[in-house]
XYZ file of C-alpha atoms in Angstrom:
432
model
C -55.375 13.387 -48.923
C -52.150 11.752 -47.728
C -51.431 14.751 -45.480
C -54.815 14.325 -43.794
C -54.168 10.647 -43.104
C -50.669 11.342 -41.785
C -51.954 14.092 -39.455
C -54.729 11.856 -38.115
C -52.368 8.929 -37.542
C -49.857 11.211 -35.818
C -52.619 12.563 -33.563
C -53.940 9.095 -32.690
C -50.547 7.499 -32.041
C -49.220 10.582 -30.220
C -52.206 10.641 -27.874
C -51.866 6.942 -27.104
C -48.115 7.170 -26.432
C -48.564 10.092 -24.052
C -51.238 8.191 -22.126
C -48.569 5.811 -20.791
C -46.606 8.370 -18.699
C -49.928 9.994 -17.759
C -51.091 6.711 -16.226
C -47.898 6.468 -14.168
C -48.565 9.979 -12.862
C -52.149 9.064 -11.987
C -53.639 11.406 -14.611
C -56.729 10.502 -16.672
C -56.090 9.511 -20.279
C -58.147 12.478 -21.513
C -55.573 14.853 -20.004
C -52.826 13.053 -21.937
C -54.773 13.387 -25.181
C -55.287 17.127 -24.620
C -51.581 17.653 -23.874
C -50.704 15.639 -26.979
C -52.909 17.991 -28.971
C -51.155 21.012 -27.468
C -47.755 19.565 -28.420
C -48.897 18.746 -31.957
C -50.736 22.058 -32.336
C -49.700 25.236 -34.171
C -47.954 26.671 -31.064
C -45.504 23.751 -30.612
C -44.479 21.087 -33.157
C -46.924 22.439 -35.707
C -45.013 25.745 -35.698
C -42.021 23.965 -37.274
C -43.932 23.759 -40.535
C -42.954 20.135 -41.186
C -45.681 18.524 -43.265
C -47.426 15.748 -41.373
C -45.745 16.558 -38.059
C -48.599 18.089 -36.126
C -51.041 20.786 -37.200
C -49.394 23.797 -38.836
C -52.227 26.302 -38.334
C -55.527 26.876 -36.588
C -57.210 26.664 -39.992
C -55.827 23.169 -40.492
C -57.197 22.075 -37.111
C -60.583 23.607 -37.970
C -60.576 21.505 -41.137
C -61.038 18.410 -38.961
C -64.145 19.871 -37.296
C -66.346 17.145 -38.784
C -64.458 14.570 -36.688
C -65.010 16.589 -33.506
C -68.708 17.042 -34.261
C -69.134 13.333 -35.002
C -67.373 12.362 -31.773
C -69.614 14.741 -29.810
C -72.630 13.093 -31.392
C -71.565 9.628 -30.212
C -70.739 11.008 -26.749
C -74.205 12.569 -26.449
C -75.814 9.350 -27.744
C -73.985 7.411 -25.012
C -75.096 9.877 -22.316
C -78.674 9.251 -23.405
C -78.247 5.737 -22.034
C -78.265 7.259 -18.536
C -81.871 8.426 -18.930
C -83.446 5.008 -18.615
C -86.904 5.055 -17.053
C -85.879 3.019 -14.017
C -83.023 5.440 -13.398
C -85.312 8.452 -13.774
C -87.843 6.958 -11.363
C -85.166 6.515 -8.707
C -83.856 10.072 -9.201
C -87.300 11.682 -9.437
C -87.293 15.466 -9.888
C -83.846 15.716 -8.280
C -82.059 15.734 -11.643
C -84.140 18.615 -13.015
C -83.787 20.719 -9.853
C -80.017 20.198 -9.554
C -79.441 20.627 -13.296
C -81.245 23.966 -13.457
C -80.211 25.331 -10.052
C -76.462 24.797 -10.391
C -76.443 26.502 -13.813
C -78.499 29.497 -12.634
C -76.414 29.950 -9.453
C -73.177 29.778 -11.474
C -74.428 32.428 -13.901
C -75.524 34.685 -11.010
C -72.176 34.351 -9.182
C -70.043 35.038 -12.275
C -72.312 37.899 -13.352
C -71.981 39.487 -9.917
C -68.178 39.197 -9.888
C -67.627 40.506 -13.433
C -70.157 43.335 -13.117
C -68.382 44.416 -9.923
C -65.068 44.234 -11.819
C -66.566 46.448 -14.539
C -67.608 49.130 -12.054
C -64.212 48.992 -10.334
C -62.413 49.434 -13.651
C -64.593 49.887 -16.779
C -61.499 49.586 -18.981
C -61.069 45.918 -18.050
C -64.408 44.598 -19.322
C -67.641 46.101 -20.642
C -71.004 45.467 -18.982
C -72.474 43.537 -21.978
C -69.406 41.259 -22.043
C -69.643 40.664 -18.287
C -73.293 39.595 -18.604
C -72.510 37.327 -21.556
C -69.594 35.620 -19.781
C -71.856 34.886 -16.819
C -74.209 32.896 -19.065
C -71.358 31.023 -20.771
C -70.111 29.995 -17.308
C -73.142 27.704 -16.920
C -71.992 25.405 -19.746
C -70.241 22.138 -18.829
C -68.299 19.802 -21.143
C -69.862 16.322 -21.292
C -67.052 14.722 -23.295
C -64.260 14.897 -20.701
C -66.618 13.782 -17.933
C -67.830 10.738 -19.868
C -64.261 9.750 -20.784
C -63.197 9.762 -17.128
C -66.268 7.732 -16.146
C -65.557 5.171 -18.869
C -61.821 4.883 -18.253
C -62.190 4.198 -14.538
C -65.555 2.402 -14.805
C -67.082 4.782 -12.259
C -70.449 3.668 -10.951
C -72.768 4.894 -8.208
C -75.363 7.573 -7.409
C -72.926 10.461 -7.915
C -71.850 9.175 -11.333
C -75.425 8.686 -12.548
C -76.533 12.101 -11.295
C -73.444 13.741 -12.803
C -74.054 12.380 -16.311
C -77.710 13.408 -16.209
C -76.931 16.911 -14.944
C -74.249 17.374 -17.620
C -76.818 16.458 -20.271
C -79.480 18.835 -18.901
C -76.832 21.546 -18.573
C -76.715 21.996 -22.346
C -80.393 22.952 -22.581
C -80.251 25.237 -19.527
C -77.048 26.884 -20.749
C -78.587 27.520 -24.170
C -81.553 29.371 -22.649
C -79.376 31.373 -20.243
C -76.948 32.359 -22.988
C -79.677 33.357 -25.445
C -81.341 35.558 -22.832
C -78.095 37.125 -21.574
C -76.669 37.682 -25.047
C -79.955 39.247 -26.142
C -79.826 41.668 -23.197
C -76.144 42.425 -23.904
C -76.862 43.149 -27.568
C -79.813 45.355 -26.564
C -77.562 47.365 -24.223
C -75.284 48.141 -27.167
C -77.945 48.753 -29.816
C -80.732 50.152 -27.631
C -83.322 47.644 -28.934
C -84.113 44.164 -27.609
C -85.235 41.288 -29.842
C -87.876 39.072 -28.214
C -87.437 36.532 -31.013
C -83.720 35.959 -30.390
C -84.027 36.081 -26.590
C -87.087 33.884 -26.034
C -88.496 32.337 -29.212
C -85.416 30.962 -30.982
C -83.859 29.094 -27.991
C -87.199 27.434 -27.133
C -87.712 26.396 -30.759
C -84.160 25.021 -30.921
C -84.646 22.901 -27.801
C -88.070 21.577 -28.842
C -87.012 20.742 -32.410
C -83.805 19.084 -31.185
C -85.744 16.842 -28.804
C -88.309 15.979 -31.497
C -85.648 15.173 -34.101
C -83.664 13.089 -31.618
C -86.752 11.233 -30.431
C -87.746 10.417 -34.018
C -84.219 9.195 -34.832
C -84.165 6.945 -31.759
C -87.596 5.487 -32.602
C -86.690 4.814 -36.259
C -83.423 3.180 -35.191
C -85.375 0.798 -32.949
C -87.827 -0.020 -35.773
C -85.071 -0.773 -38.288
C -82.927 -2.648 -35.763
C -85.592 -5.378 -35.586
C -84.917 -6.391 -39.209
C -81.376 -7.526 -38.334
C -80.210 -10.341 -36.076
C -76.440 -10.163 -36.621
C -74.676 -8.235 -33.847
C -72.270 -6.603 -36.283
C -75.118 -5.456 -38.559
C -77.085 -3.986 -35.654
C -73.980 -2.130 -34.518
C -73.372 -0.846 -38.068
C -76.994 0.287 -38.321
C -76.736 2.146 -35.000
C -73.530 3.873 -36.065
C -75.165 4.885 -39.339
C -78.138 6.386 -37.506
C -75.904 8.389 -35.139
C -74.018 9.756 -38.157
C -77.352 10.647 -39.782
C -78.538 12.371 -36.608
C -75.303 14.373 -36.368
C -75.673 15.472 -39.988
C -79.325 16.500 -39.610
C -78.598 18.410 -36.391
C -76.161 20.628 -38.303
C -78.939 21.919 -40.565
C -79.939 25.581 -40.238
C -82.653 27.528 -42.038
C -84.693 30.704 -41.824
C -88.471 30.877 -41.304
C -89.479 34.504 -41.660
C -87.548 36.407 -38.992
C -86.801 33.265 -36.979
C -83.482 31.492 -37.372
C -84.056 27.760 -36.875
C -81.277 25.397 -35.829
C -80.657 22.297 -33.727
C -78.455 21.476 -30.758
C -76.211 18.558 -31.714
C -75.803 17.443 -28.107
C -79.515 17.575 -27.275
C -80.533 15.843 -30.513
C -78.129 12.918 -30.168
C -78.783 12.621 -26.432
C -82.533 12.342 -27.048
C -81.928 9.747 -29.765
C -79.922 7.662 -27.301
C -82.543 8.103 -24.569
C -85.471 6.955 -26.722
C -83.543 4.066 -28.259
C -82.265 2.751 -24.918
C -85.731 2.855 -23.361
C -87.596 0.971 -26.108
C -84.977 -1.468 -27.429
C -84.479 -4.664 -25.388
C -80.959 -5.236 -26.739
C -79.804 -1.616 -26.402
C -77.320 -2.374 -23.608
C -75.357 -4.774 -25.791
C -75.475 -2.463 -28.812
C -74.279 0.526 -26.761
C -71.287 -1.452 -25.485
C -70.336 -2.456 -29.027
C -70.639 1.148 -30.244
C -68.387 2.293 -27.379
C -65.652 -0.099 -28.545
C -65.950 1.143 -32.134
C -65.784 4.831 -31.202
C -62.719 4.615 -28.913
C -60.243 5.892 -31.586
C -62.728 8.616 -32.560
C -62.856 9.849 -28.950
C -59.056 9.994 -28.778
C -58.924 12.066 -31.968
C -61.603 14.380 -30.555
C -59.516 15.255 -27.500
C -56.237 15.540 -29.399
C -57.915 17.942 -31.836
C -59.440 19.823 -28.884
C -55.943 20.215 -27.423
C -54.612 21.462 -30.758
C -57.365 24.113 -30.822
C -56.276 25.600 -27.478
C -54.784 29.024 -28.129
C -51.621 29.590 -26.075
C -51.444 33.130 -27.442
C -53.940 34.325 -24.814
C -51.296 33.703 -22.128
C -49.416 36.762 -23.392
C -52.330 39.152 -22.703
C -52.287 40.438 -19.082
C -55.838 41.852 -19.157
C -57.233 38.555 -20.445
C -55.355 36.677 -17.725
C -56.761 38.948 -15.014
C -60.377 38.723 -16.204
C -59.878 35.025 -16.921
C -58.681 34.311 -13.389
C -61.719 36.116 -11.943
C -63.966 34.139 -14.296
C -62.370 30.791 -13.363
C -62.413 31.495 -9.631
C -66.058 32.574 -9.459
C -67.298 29.987 -11.970
C -65.714 27.276 -9.818
C -67.312 28.820 -6.732
C -70.684 29.025 -8.489
C -70.607 25.394 -9.644
C -69.680 24.149 -6.185
C -72.184 26.352 -4.333
C -74.991 25.729 -6.837
C -74.518 21.966 -6.776
C -74.155 21.848 -2.975
C -77.248 23.947 -2.260
C -79.463 22.193 -4.816
C -78.317 18.753 -3.636
C -79.018 19.749 -0.031
C -82.487 21.002 -1.002
C -83.338 17.728 -2.766
C -82.017 15.458 -0.015
C -78.943 14.023 -1.778
C -76.327 12.038 0.096
C -73.514 13.939 1.819
C -70.880 12.612 -0.608
C -72.903 13.889 -3.574
C -73.259 17.345 -1.996
C -69.496 17.555 -1.422
C -68.264 16.302 -4.780
C -70.819 17.028 -7.531
C -69.803 20.673 -8.008
C -66.153 19.799 -8.628
C -67.064 17.221 -11.278
C -68.972 19.922 -13.203
C -65.906 22.124 -13.769
C -64.720 20.885 -17.231
C -65.666 23.323 -19.994
C -64.977 23.132 -23.721
C -66.864 22.968 -27.032
C -70.263 24.375 -26.030
C -68.633 27.365 -24.297
C -66.390 28.013 -27.305
C -69.425 27.985 -29.591
C -71.176 30.539 -27.383
C -68.018 32.687 -27.311
C -67.917 32.613 -31.110
C -71.439 34.056 -31.204
C -70.484 36.662 -28.585
C -67.733 37.995 -30.871
C -70.391 40.227 -32.443
C -70.335 42.387 -29.299
C -68.165 45.489 -29.272
C -65.932 43.825 -26.678
C -66.444 40.350 -28.165
C -62.726 39.671 -28.562
C -62.324 39.878 -24.771
C -65.134 37.335 -24.274
C -63.560 34.919 -26.755
C -60.070 35.206 -25.256
C -61.308 34.785 -21.682
C -63.169 31.610 -22.690
C -60.119 30.328 -24.571
C -58.006 30.848 -21.439
C -60.579 29.216 -19.148
C -61.004 26.237 -21.476
C -57.228 25.789 -21.506
C -57.191 25.599 -17.700
C -60.402 23.633 -17.208
C -59.631 21.026 -19.864
C -56.186 20.299 -18.439
C -57.187 20.325 -14.753
C -60.890 19.380 -14.846
C -60.575 15.652 -15.726
C -58.110 15.057 -12.878
C -60.397 16.833 -10.392
C -63.331 14.764 -11.649
C -61.374 11.551 -11.153
C -60.349 12.502 -7.623
C -63.879 13.498 -6.657
C -65.327 10.217 -7.933
C -62.609 8.307 -6.067
C -63.288 10.272 -2.866
C -66.978 9.404 -3.244
C -66.049 5.718 -3.486
C -67.319 5.307 -7.048
C -63.951 4.521 -8.647
C -62.106 1.448 -7.481
C -58.325 1.749 -6.894
C -56.433 0.966 -10.071
C -54.895 -2.462 -10.204
C -51.803 -3.619 -12.061
C -53.602 -5.988 -14.419
C -52.778 -5.898 -18.113
C -55.169 -6.809 -20.897
C -52.215 -8.353 -22.740
C -51.499 -10.667 -19.800
C -55.134 -11.345 -19.001
C -55.941 -12.342 -22.577
C -52.838 -14.449 -23.202
C -53.453 -18.187 -23.597
C -52.941 -20.101 -20.401
C -50.355 -22.863 -20.247
C -51.859 -26.341 -20.228
C -51.984 -27.953 -16.835
C -49.932 -31.143 -16.739
C -51.388 -33.669 -14.343
C -48.940 -35.565 -12.214
C -48.669 -39.329 -12.236
C -49.900 -39.429 -8.667
C -46.717 -41.074 -7.385
């Protein structure tokens, strides 16, 4: 038990300390936390084997998965706040069109590039793996995006559209991956499963939205019994934890495997709660303050999970570079074209695609499923390499795009320590 506490404290303090030089370099804090995780991970300080100094193995990092899942739940719950009815009315169908179109275009572009690479040199990547990687390319990481938005207090039409699209991206990516992975598995086995390709992903999305909606409604009902701000915050935190736990449940109904999407479930809970509770704005702000250390631990642990071993595999690097290049092209082109078709502002058309580049947990989960393919190890390693690049570079690109769009104000030199210090009493002169 003491080793767990020491590792967590080392991760939290290490991430915070590294955020100071990162700020001087103009880098987002999330990048500092990820680098701190890399340094504390099993490929750097953790390799020394000193107990409590970093994470000594990938298995040890995986042991803290409950913290990462919990943090993702709170992040998704916070994103649900963006789907307020007044916001949806102003956006109209634009969010749905952009959210679906950019994911589909990205999958098509990456599929085309990797399938061409397969026919040029079949030894590099198999056709089923190429199709699967194209679907994984659609996934975007909401955590890094939300952290950048919060740190720099970004606000404006691009920011609101971005957070909504990132949320929708999870549902679209799930459908695309299920269909593509089903086709890939059929190419290897010679038989296609309609249940796994069509039925299971639809059931997962519907059940996740229903469970999240019910959790958000019950939270609102119970919140009315309490008037203390601290008790309402505690109740909300308890409900998010409950929702995270329930969304991890899996069971079998006949031939159908039933599960939930953690991100979709918690996002729907936040959406319903924020639309029916009059005091939701205040409660959400208080939850954000409480979860700040949890978010730091999430990114430090994410950094510790990054596998530097893939950098020693030339074939993975080659396929990974093609994947990164064409995924980036697909995100930019998909966002630009869909924004142009829906009449978005010029600044949104130029910058939305770049802000959708970060990729992490959802993609890694899909890659874990894809390991069942004959060439599944290649898929996993390519995603590990791309996540390493995207997580380190993506937050900075997101910050710069939001600044270029005028939705992040230039950073000042104010300090909370100075701003909150008691002011000296003013001594009135004698008037002489």
